[in-house]
Amino acid sequence: MFSKEQTQVLYLPDLTWPEVEASLPQIKLAIVPVGSTEQHGPHGRLQTDYAAAREFALRLGQRLYPKVLVTTPVSIGFSEHHIHFPGTLSLRASTLIAVLIDIVVSLRKHGINRFFFVNGHGGNEAALTIVINRIKHEMGCVAAWSTLPWDLIGDLSEDFTRSSITGHACEKEMSIMLYIWPDAVKKDALAPGAIRRDAFGSRQKAKGIREATFFDEITENGALGDATKASVEWGEKAVNTGLERILPYLKEFMERKIGS
Amino acid sequence: MFSKEQTQVLYLPDLTWPEVEASLPQIKLAIVPVGSTEQHGPHGRLQTDYAAAREFALRLGQRLYPKVLVTTPVSIGFSEHHIHFPGTLSLRASTLIAVLIDIVVSLRKHGINRFFFVNGHGGNEAALTIVINRIKHEMGCVAAWSTLPWDLIGDLSEDFTRSSITGHACEKEMSIMLYIWPDAVKKDALAPGAIRRDAFGSRQKAKGIREATFFDEITENGALGDATKASVEWGEKAVNTGLERILPYLKEFMERKIGS
Amino acid sequence: MFSKEQTQVLYLPDLTWPEVEASLPQIKLAIVPVGSTEQHGPHGRLQTDYAAAREFALRLGQRLYPKVLVTTPVSIGFSEHHIHFPGTLSLRASTLIAVLIDIVVSLRKHGINRFFFVNGHGGNEAALTIVINRIKHEMGCVAAWSTLPWDLIGDLSEDFTRSSITGHACEKEMSIMLYIWPDAVKKDALAPGAIRRDAFGSRQKAKGIREATFFDEITENGALGDATKASVEWGEKAVNTGLERILPYLKEFMERKIGS
Amino acid sequence: MFSKEQTQVLYLPDLTWPEVEASLPQIKLAIVPVGSTEQHGPHGRLQTDYAAAREFALRLGQRLYPKVLVTTPVSIGFSEHHIHFPGTLSLRASTLIAVLIDIVVSLRKHGINRFFFVNGHGGNEAALTIVINRIKHEMGCVAAWSTLPWDLIGDLSEDFTRSSITGHACEKEMSIMLYIWPDAVKKDALAPGAIRRDAFGSRQKAKGIREATFFDEITENGALGDATKASVEWGEKAVNTGLERILPYLKEFMERKIGS
Amino acid sequence: MFSKEQTQVLYLPDLTWPEVEASLPQIKLAIVPVGSTEQHGPHGRLQTDYAAAREFALRLGQRLYPKVLVTTPVSIGFSEHHIHFPGTLSLRASTLIAVLIDIVVSLRKHGINRFFFVNGHGGNEAALTIVINRIKHEMGCVAAWSTLPWDLIGDLSEDFTRSSITGHACEKEMSIMLYIWPDAVKKDALAPGAIRRDAFGSRQKAKGIREATFFDEITENGALGDATKASVEWGEKAVNTGLERILPYLKEFMERKIGS
Amino acid sequence: MFSKEQTQVLYLPDLTWPEVEASLPQIKLAIVPVGSTEQHGPHGRLQTDYAAAREFALRLGQRLYPKVLVTTPVSIGFSEHHIHFPGTLSLRASTLIAVLIDIVVSLRKHGINRFFFVNGHGGNEAALTIVINRIKHEMGCVAAWSTLPWDLIGDLSEDFTRSSITGHACEKEMSIMLYIWPDAVKKDALAPGAIRRDAFGSRQKAKGIREATFFDEITENGALGDATKASVEWGEKAVNTGLERILPYLKEFMERKIGS
C-alpha cells in the first residue's frame, strides 16, 4: 500500500494479526518512523518528512527482514516553528512524547523490547531524546533514534551543495525525496530559498547556540538552499550511504541485552 | 499518493503551503479522518480503520471541493480492547484527545474554525465526544463527529446480513473496504468470526449497558459476523448512501456561525 | 438519611467502618451513582440528575442486598453544554475521569473489584466509557455503566409522549423524578420546553452525527418536551421496568471473573 | 431535601436555574462545603465530614441570606490516611484541587467572584490552600477557607474535654454532629478511641512537626478522645460560637474588591 | 563550599559518589532543605529562605553525623503571593510537588527511605504536606516536615518582639539570619515593615481563617515587624532552641519502621 | 555568597527587591544557570555542573553588567542516566521543563522578555530545547541556550586531550572546574576513567545515532577521559575562549525584538 517496495518487509499497517503473530518469534526490533506534516517551501508537499521517514524505515525493514517490524508512521510531529506557513500541523512536545510512549507500551505488550526511531524531522529530536530515555530508564528496554539519512552523511554534503545555508526544503532534501518518494516533490515549483540574509547573518554568530526561531524569520518562502539544484543521483547516494552506514549499528543494536 | 481519486480534493499531505494558502479563503471546514491500527480478524489488515476514514473523508472532500480541507489522518486510535491481538497499537484516551486538540489548535492558526471528524473506529468515540465539546465550549468553534458510514446506514444492514452479531471485521466492514480501499482486505483469508457464544450470550442481556471488554473475550479470531459473505456491491451501496445522507448536514454545518 | 427507603441497603455514607467491614465478605459489586448539578428547565431543581442516579442506585442496592455496596454519589458531572444557564456546575472531562478513577482505586483497597456506574446524565457518558476501559484494561477489574432507566426503556417512551423532542427536563424525566424523588420537581413551575425550532430542524439532519451544542441554542428555557404532561404513573412504570430489566444482567455481572 | 432548615437559604441543589438567575444580582459570595467520605470510628457514619460542612455552610447561608449561595457539597476529600479502614474513599490531592477549581470556574461564569470554602475535614487543608492561592493569584478573585467550627473555637475545648488526645471521631466532633446533623451519629455505638499510646507518645515529641501517618497507626478503632462524653449542648455552643465568630469576617469578605 | 561549617556533615553537593556510597550503610535519613527566592523587604536578600533552610539542615546534619544526608537545597518555592515585588521567583504548587517527589524517588534508588524536609518558607507548606502524604501512602516510606526553627519556638517570640505583626522579613527572621547566614542581610538597609494597617485590621478578624493574599496588600515594603530591632543573640537562641527541640524527634524518626 | 567575583554583577539571590527594581529599567536579558546534582567520577563533586553553570553565568553577568540579571541556579537536572551512581539526583524531563517555565513566567511578570540558559549538563538539552520553543512560540519572547563553554570550544579540545573518549568528569571538565570553581574538584582523587572498552566500541558504530544509555554501562567509575591530565591553564583558556565567543552573540540577542 504505502510503499512501492513492500515485498519482504514487515510493515505493520499491511499485516493482519495472524501474520504479526507468526513473525513475532523472529522480530528483534521495532522501527518507528516519525515525521511531520509541515511546510517544505513551494516545492515540498506537507507529507515530505513522514514520507521520507516511512520510506527510509521500510528500506531498513527490507534489509533486516524478518527481524524488524516497521510500525505505522507518526505523521504529525513538533512543527510549531513552521506554523506561520499555512497547512502546517504541530503536536505539542508533550503530546508527541505521549504518542511515542503509547506506541512503545503497545509493542511491549506484544513482546517487543527494542525500539529504533527513524526520524524525518529535526523538530522532533528533543521529544525523541526524552522518549528513548524513558524507554531505557523506566522500562528497562533499549531505544535509539537518528534523523536519517542526515545524521550519517554529513561528509557527503560538501561535494554537492554550493549554497551555504541548507537544511530544509533545500537541494539536499529534495534530492532525497526525488529518489525515495518523488510524489512528495512538486517538480514544477522548485525554487531557491528566499532567505532573509540579515536574520541569517545574526544566526551565524549563534554557532553552538540553540535559539528558538520561527522559520519565516529566516526564509520568506519556507525553503533554505536552492532546490532547483536537486538531483536524484545525489539523493540515491545519500540514501544508500545512510542505509549502509546504519546497518552495522542496527545489527548490533538488535542483539542488545534487555533489562536494567 | 494516498488516495486513488485525488483530483479535485484538498488533501493536506499532498499540498504545498502556497497551495493551502491559495485555498484558505474558500475553505469553510476541516475534515479530520481518525482511525486505528488494530486487528481486524484474519482478513482485515491493521490499517483497515484509518484507510476507511481517510477514504471516506477524501470522498467528502471531493464532493465539497474546494470548501473542505481533508487533513493528515490520525492513524492510531484507542484500541486497548484489541491489544491481546498481536500488532494492535493503542493510544491512551488522554493522548488521543491531546492529538486531536493539537490538530485543531494548529488549524485554527490558519483561520479554520469548523471541524468535522470522520471516525473509522468505535473505540475513538468517547475521546471524540470530549474533543468536540472542548472545541465548542472552550474555543468557541463548531465541531462534530460521526462514525462513517456506519452511523448513517443502520437501516441498510438488515437486508444484507444474516449473521446476527456483526460490527468488527464482519461482512459489512469487509464489504465497505472492498469498495473503498480493497488493499486493506486479505482476500484469501476471509473467514467467519470465531465468536465465543457464551460470552456473547451474556452480553445479550447487556442491551443498553456499556461493559468494558477485551475483544478476545468475545471472538477467538478477532472477527464478528461472517466476512466470507462480504460483497463489493453492498460496500458501494453503504458508502454511497452514507455520503448522500451526510452531505446535506455538512452543507449546513459549513455555514454554522462561529463564536459563543 | 438521603434515601427514604434505606432499610436493607448498604449505602456507604450511612454506614460506619465496622459495618462496612462486616459486609465486605458478601459484597460482590460496588454501584457508583453519577449525576450532575445542572439546570433542568424552570421546573427541575439542579440536583435532579444526582438525585435520580442516587435513588435508582439505592433501589438496586435494596434488591441486591447484601451483595452490593452503593457509594457516595458523584454530584457534579460534565455539564459544560448547560453552563449558560445560571447555577450549572461542570467538571472538566479530565477531572470527572480522575474522580471516578480515585473512587475505584479506593474501593479496590477494600477488596472490591467489580464496578457498575448508575449514570443519571448523558453528558457523563464519554467520561464513563473512558473510565470503565481503564478499570478493565489497566486494573484487570470489570466495569460497566448505563444511563438509567433511560437506556433500558426506549420502547416505553412511544406510548407516553406526544411531543417529539424529549430528553432533558421533559415529561419523561419529570415523571421519573415525581416517582423516584419528587423533591427535585418544582411542581408549580412545570412548563413546556421553549424549543428553538430552527435549531432543532437543523439538528434533525444530524441523525447519526454528534455535534457539540450549547443547550441554550436549542431551548430558551432549558427544557425539552412538555413537562406539564408528566405523570407519576409513567415514572413508576419507567423506573420499575428499568429495574426489572437490569437485574438479570447485574446478577450475572456480579459473578464476572476478575483479572486479565 | 438535604437540610432540615432550608427556608431562606440559597442552596444550589434545591434551586431551579430561574431562581438562581433571580438571586444572582444580590449574591456576593459562594460558600462551597467540602467534606469527606471516611471512617469516623465505630460511631461516626462515613458521611460525617460532608454532612457537617454542608450543615455549617447552610447555617451561614441562612444568616447571610440572600447574599450567599451555598453550592453542592464536595462529599469526597483527601482521606488516604484513613484508607486502611473499610469504606473510606479518597481523592488524590491533585483530583481534589481540580474539582474545586472546576466549581470555581463554573461559578465565575455565572458572575460570582468571591469564594469561601467551609471545610469539614483536616485532610483537605493543603489542597484548599493551593486552591485559594490559584483563585487569588491566577484568577484575580478572592478566596478563603476555614475548618469549621474547629478553627474558631480552640478556647472552647479546654472546658469540655478531659481526654487529652482529641481531633477525630472524638467527644467534640460527635457533640457537634449531635447538634448539627444527628443522623451521622450511630448513638448505640459510641465508644472511646482505642488509641495506641506508644505511637502517640512518639508523636508528642513531634509538636510543631507535620509527619505523614496512617490513622490506624495511632488508633485501633479509628477514633480519638472519648465519644461517650459527647453532649449536644457542647455541640450547640461550639457551632453557634463558630457562627458568631465568623460572621463579622464574612461580612467584610463579601465586600472585598475583586481584581489584581 | 556552601556552608561555613562543613566539617563532619554529609552535604550531597560537596561529596563525590564514592563518598556517598561509603556513607550509605550508615545513613538513616535524608534531610531536604526547601526554601524560596523571594523578596524579604528592603533588607533581606532574595536567597534568605533557602539559605536559612540550608544552614539549619546542615546544623542538623552535623549533629546527626553520619546518619543523615543533607541534599542539594530546593532554592525556589511557592511564592506567588510575593510576585508583585521585583525579583521574586515562584514555582506553581504542582511543579514544587513534582520537584520534591523526584528528589525522593532518586534517593530511594540509593536506598534511602526516610525523608525530613527542613522548610524555610511558609508558602511551601501545602505542597510539603501533599508530598509527605504521597511518600507515606504511595511509597510506603516515612516523611515529615517542619518550618524551622519557627514551628518550634513559638514561646520564644513573646519575650523578644514588641511589634505585634511579625512573620516575614521581621526582627525575628533577620535575627535568625544574622546568626545563621549573615550574608543574607543587607545590614545598612534594615527598616521597619511599612504595614498597611487597614488591611491588617481586616485580617485580624480572620484569625482561624486562611485567606489568599498578595503580600503587597498588607505591607508596602514587603516587610512585617521591625527589622531594626533584630539581634544576633536572639537569632542564636532561636536557632539553638529549635535544634535542641527537634533532635529528640529526629532521633526517633530515624528509626521509624519502613513499609505499609 | 555564592560567587567569589560578585562585584558588579546582578545575581538575583544576592539582591533585595528594591535593588532589583532599581536595575530593571536597564536589564535586557535574564541568564538562567541550569546544572545537575550528579556523579562526576571519583574526583568531581556532585555540584560540578551547577557550580560550572552558575560561575559561567556570573562571568557573563559581569561582562554585560548592568544589562543582564543572573537568576538563582537550577541545581538539579535530568540525570537519570547517572542514577546508578550513589548520590545522583534527577528530575523527570517534564518536571525540569515545568521548573524552567515557571522561572520564565515569574521573570516575565517583572518585565523581562529575553532568556538565555547557560547549561552545564548535556542531559538537560532536550528539556531546554522544548522550553525555549515554548517561550518563543507560546509567549512571544525570545530564548536560547548553550552548554558552556563546551558548545563553543570544540576546536580547542584537539590540541589538549590525547585520550579519545572525553565528555564527562574528564580532563577537560576538571580543567574547567579547576579554573572556574576549584572547590568542585577533589584533587587527591583524580583518576582516569575506567571505561568499558567493549561498550564504547559498540557506541563508536553509533556515530550520528542517539542511544539511551546508563552511564555505568560505559564507565565503571563514572568518569571518561583522564582527569589526571587536567590543567588549570587549559581550563582558563576554555572558559575565556567560550566567554569571548558568546559575547558578540549575546549583545545582539539582548536587542532582539519581542513579540510574534
PDB file of C-alpha atoms in Angstrom, chain F residues 33-127:
ATOM      1  CA  PRO F  33      22.138  28.783  35.006  1.00  0.00           C
ATOM      2  CA  VAL F  34      20.985  25.155  34.745  1.00  0.00           C
ATOM      3  CA  GLY F  35      23.046  22.308  36.085  1.00  0.00           C
ATOM      4  CA  SER F  36      22.687  18.986  37.839  1.00  0.00           C
ATOM      5  CA  THR F  37      23.436  17.164  41.058  1.00  0.00           C
ATOM      6  CA  GLU F  38      25.113  14.089  39.692  1.00  0.00           C
ATOM      7  CA  GLN F  39      28.160  11.880  39.924  1.00  0.00           C
ATOM      8  CA  HIS F  40      31.321  13.130  38.314  1.00  0.00           C
ATOM      9  CA  GLY F  41      33.618  10.197  38.867  1.00  0.00           C
ATOM     10  CA  PRO F  42      35.808   9.793  41.929  1.00  0.00           C
ATOM     11  CA  HIS F  43      37.069  13.345  41.660  1.00  0.00           C
ATOM     12  CA  GLY F  44      34.193  15.609  40.703  1.00  0.00           C
ATOM     13  CA  ARG F  45      31.792  16.649  43.469  1.00  0.00           C
ATOM     14  CA  LEU F  46      28.070  16.279  42.788  1.00  0.00           C
ATOM     15  CA  GLN F  47      27.689  20.040  42.481  1.00  0.00           C
ATOM     16  CA  THR F  48      30.062  20.157  39.491  1.00  0.00           C
ATOM     17  CA  ASP F  49      27.537  21.004  36.800  1.00  0.00           C
ATOM     18  CA  TYR F  50      25.513  23.574  38.650  1.00  0.00           C
ATOM     19  CA  ALA F  51      28.615  25.235  40.023  1.00  0.00           C
ATOM     20  CA  ALA F  52      30.013  25.451  36.496  1.00  0.00           C
ATOM     21  CA  ALA F  53      26.793  26.843  35.057  1.00  0.00           C
ATOM     22  CA  ARG F  54      26.460  29.367  37.862  1.00  0.00           C
ATOM     23  CA  GLU F  55      30.044  30.546  37.575  1.00  0.00           C
ATOM     24  CA  PHE F  56      29.960  30.832  33.811  1.00  0.00           C
ATOM     25  CA  ALA F  57      26.686  32.740  34.042  1.00  0.00           C
ATOM     26  CA  LEU F  58      28.124  35.101  36.655  1.00  0.00           C
ATOM     27  CA  ARG F  59      31.108  35.871  34.431  1.00  0.00           C
ATOM     28  CA  LEU F  60      28.700  36.726  31.642  1.00  0.00           C
ATOM     29  CA  GLY F  61      26.713  38.820  34.096  1.00  0.00           C
ATOM     30  CA  GLN F  62      29.833  40.769  34.996  1.00  0.00           C
ATOM     31  CA  ARG F  63      30.820  41.416  31.422  1.00  0.00           C
ATOM     32  CA  LEU F  64      27.318  42.521  30.479  1.00  0.00           C
ATOM     33  CA  TYR F  65      26.579  44.468  33.644  1.00  0.00           C
ATOM     34  CA  PRO F  66      24.051  46.011  34.220  1.00  0.00           C
ATOM     35  CA  LYS F  67      22.045  44.712  31.302  1.00  0.00           C
ATOM     36  CA  VAL F  68      21.851  41.133  32.498  1.00  0.00           C
ATOM     37  CA  LEU F  69      20.222  39.547  35.530  1.00  0.00           C
ATOM     38  CA  VAL F  70      21.632  36.162  36.583  1.00  0.00           C
ATOM     39  CA  THR F  71      18.994  34.117  38.389  1.00  0.00           C
ATOM     40  CA  THR F  72      19.073  31.509  41.103  1.00  0.00           C
ATOM     41  CA  PRO F  73      20.649  28.414  39.509  1.00  0.00           C
ATOM     42  CA  VAL F  74      18.607  25.308  38.780  1.00  0.00           C
ATOM     43  CA  SER F  75      20.741  22.841  40.668  1.00  0.00           C
ATOM     44  CA  ILE F  76      19.056  19.532  39.845  1.00  0.00           C
ATOM     45  CA  GLY F  77      18.578  18.497  36.219  1.00  0.00           C
ATOM     46  CA  PHE F  78      17.847  15.414  34.177  1.00  0.00           C
ATOM     47  CA  SER F  79      20.412  12.824  35.268  1.00  0.00           C
ATOM     48  CA  GLU F  80      18.595   9.525  35.151  1.00  0.00           C
ATOM     49  CA  HIS F  81      21.466   8.031  33.131  1.00  0.00           C
ATOM     50  CA  HIS F  82      23.731   8.563  36.143  1.00  0.00           C
ATOM     51  CA  ILE F  83      21.272   7.296  38.758  1.00  0.00           C
ATOM     52  CA  HIS F  84      23.128   4.037  39.323  1.00  0.00           C
ATOM     53  CA  PHE F  85      25.908   6.055  40.932  1.00  0.00           C
ATOM     54  CA  PRO F  86      25.059   6.870  44.562  1.00  0.00           C
ATOM     55  CA  GLY F  87      24.003  10.396  45.350  1.00  0.00           C
ATOM     56  CA  THR F  88      22.833  11.372  41.876  1.00  0.00           C
ATOM     57  CA  LEU F  89      19.501  13.238  41.876  1.00  0.00           C
ATOM     58  CA  SER F  90      17.300  13.547  38.813  1.00  0.00           C
ATOM     59  CA  LEU F  91      14.174  15.421  37.833  1.00  0.00           C
ATOM     60  CA  ARG F  92      11.879  13.848  35.274  1.00  0.00           C
ATOM     61  CA  ALA F  93      12.110  15.738  31.979  1.00  0.00           C
ATOM     62  CA  SER F  94       8.555  17.027  32.493  1.00  0.00           C
ATOM     63  CA  THR F  95       9.468  18.387  35.935  1.00  0.00           C
ATOM     64  CA  LEU F  96      12.572  20.125  34.657  1.00  0.00           C
ATOM     65  CA  ILE F  97      10.531  21.718  31.886  1.00  0.00           C
ATOM     66  CA  ALA F  98       7.959  22.883  34.429  1.00  0.00           C
ATOM     67  CA  VAL F  99      10.626  24.410  36.660  1.00  0.00           C
ATOM     68  CA  LEU F 100      12.193  26.344  33.801  1.00  0.00           C
ATOM     69  CA  ILE F 101       8.841  27.557  32.502  1.00  0.00           C
ATOM     70  CA  ASP F 102       7.804  28.714  35.976  1.00  0.00           C
ATOM     71  CA  ILE F 103      11.014  30.719  36.336  1.00  0.00           C
ATOM     72  CA  VAL F 104      10.356  32.342  32.978  1.00  0.00           C
ATOM     73  CA  VAL F 105       6.742  33.102  33.862  1.00  0.00           C
ATOM     74  CA  SER F 106       7.893  34.755  37.085  1.00  0.00           C
ATOM     75  CA  LEU F 107      10.508  36.852  35.310  1.00  0.00           C
ATOM     76  CA  ARG F 108       8.029  37.973  32.699  1.00  0.00           C
ATOM     77  CA  LYS F 109       5.886  39.410  35.485  1.00  0.00           C
ATOM     78  CA  HIS F 110       8.859  41.605  36.330  1.00  0.00           C
ATOM     79  CA  GLY F 111       9.042  42.766  32.719  1.00  0.00           C
ATOM     80  CA  ILE F 112      11.856  40.575  31.404  1.00  0.00           C
ATOM     81  CA  ASN F 113      11.269  39.006  27.988  1.00  0.00           C
ATOM     82  CA  ARG F 114      14.603  37.641  26.827  1.00  0.00           C
ATOM     83  CA  PHE F 115      16.014  34.464  28.305  1.00  0.00           C
ATOM     84  CA  PHE F 116      19.350  32.748  27.911  1.00  0.00           C
ATOM     85  CA  PHE F 117      20.025  29.443  29.636  1.00  0.00           C
ATOM     86  CA  VAL F 118      23.645  28.695  30.491  1.00  0.00           C
ATOM     87  CA  ASN F 119      23.571  24.935  30.600  1.00  0.00           C
ATOM     88  CA  GLY F 120      26.168  22.936  32.471  1.00  0.00           C
ATOM     89  CA  HIS F 121      24.933  19.430  31.722  1.00  0.00           C
ATOM     90  CA  GLY F 122      24.260  17.591  28.467  1.00  0.00           C
ATOM     91  CA  GLY F 123      21.323  15.671  29.955  1.00  0.00           C
ATOM     92  CA  ASN F 124      19.315  18.896  30.143  1.00  0.00           C
ATOM     93  CA  GLU F 125      19.485  19.714  26.445  1.00  0.00           C
ATOM     94  CA  ALA F 126      16.232  18.121  25.291  1.00  0.00           C
ATOM     95  CA  ALA F 127      14.274  19.804  28.072  1.00  0.00           C
TER      96      ALA F 127
END
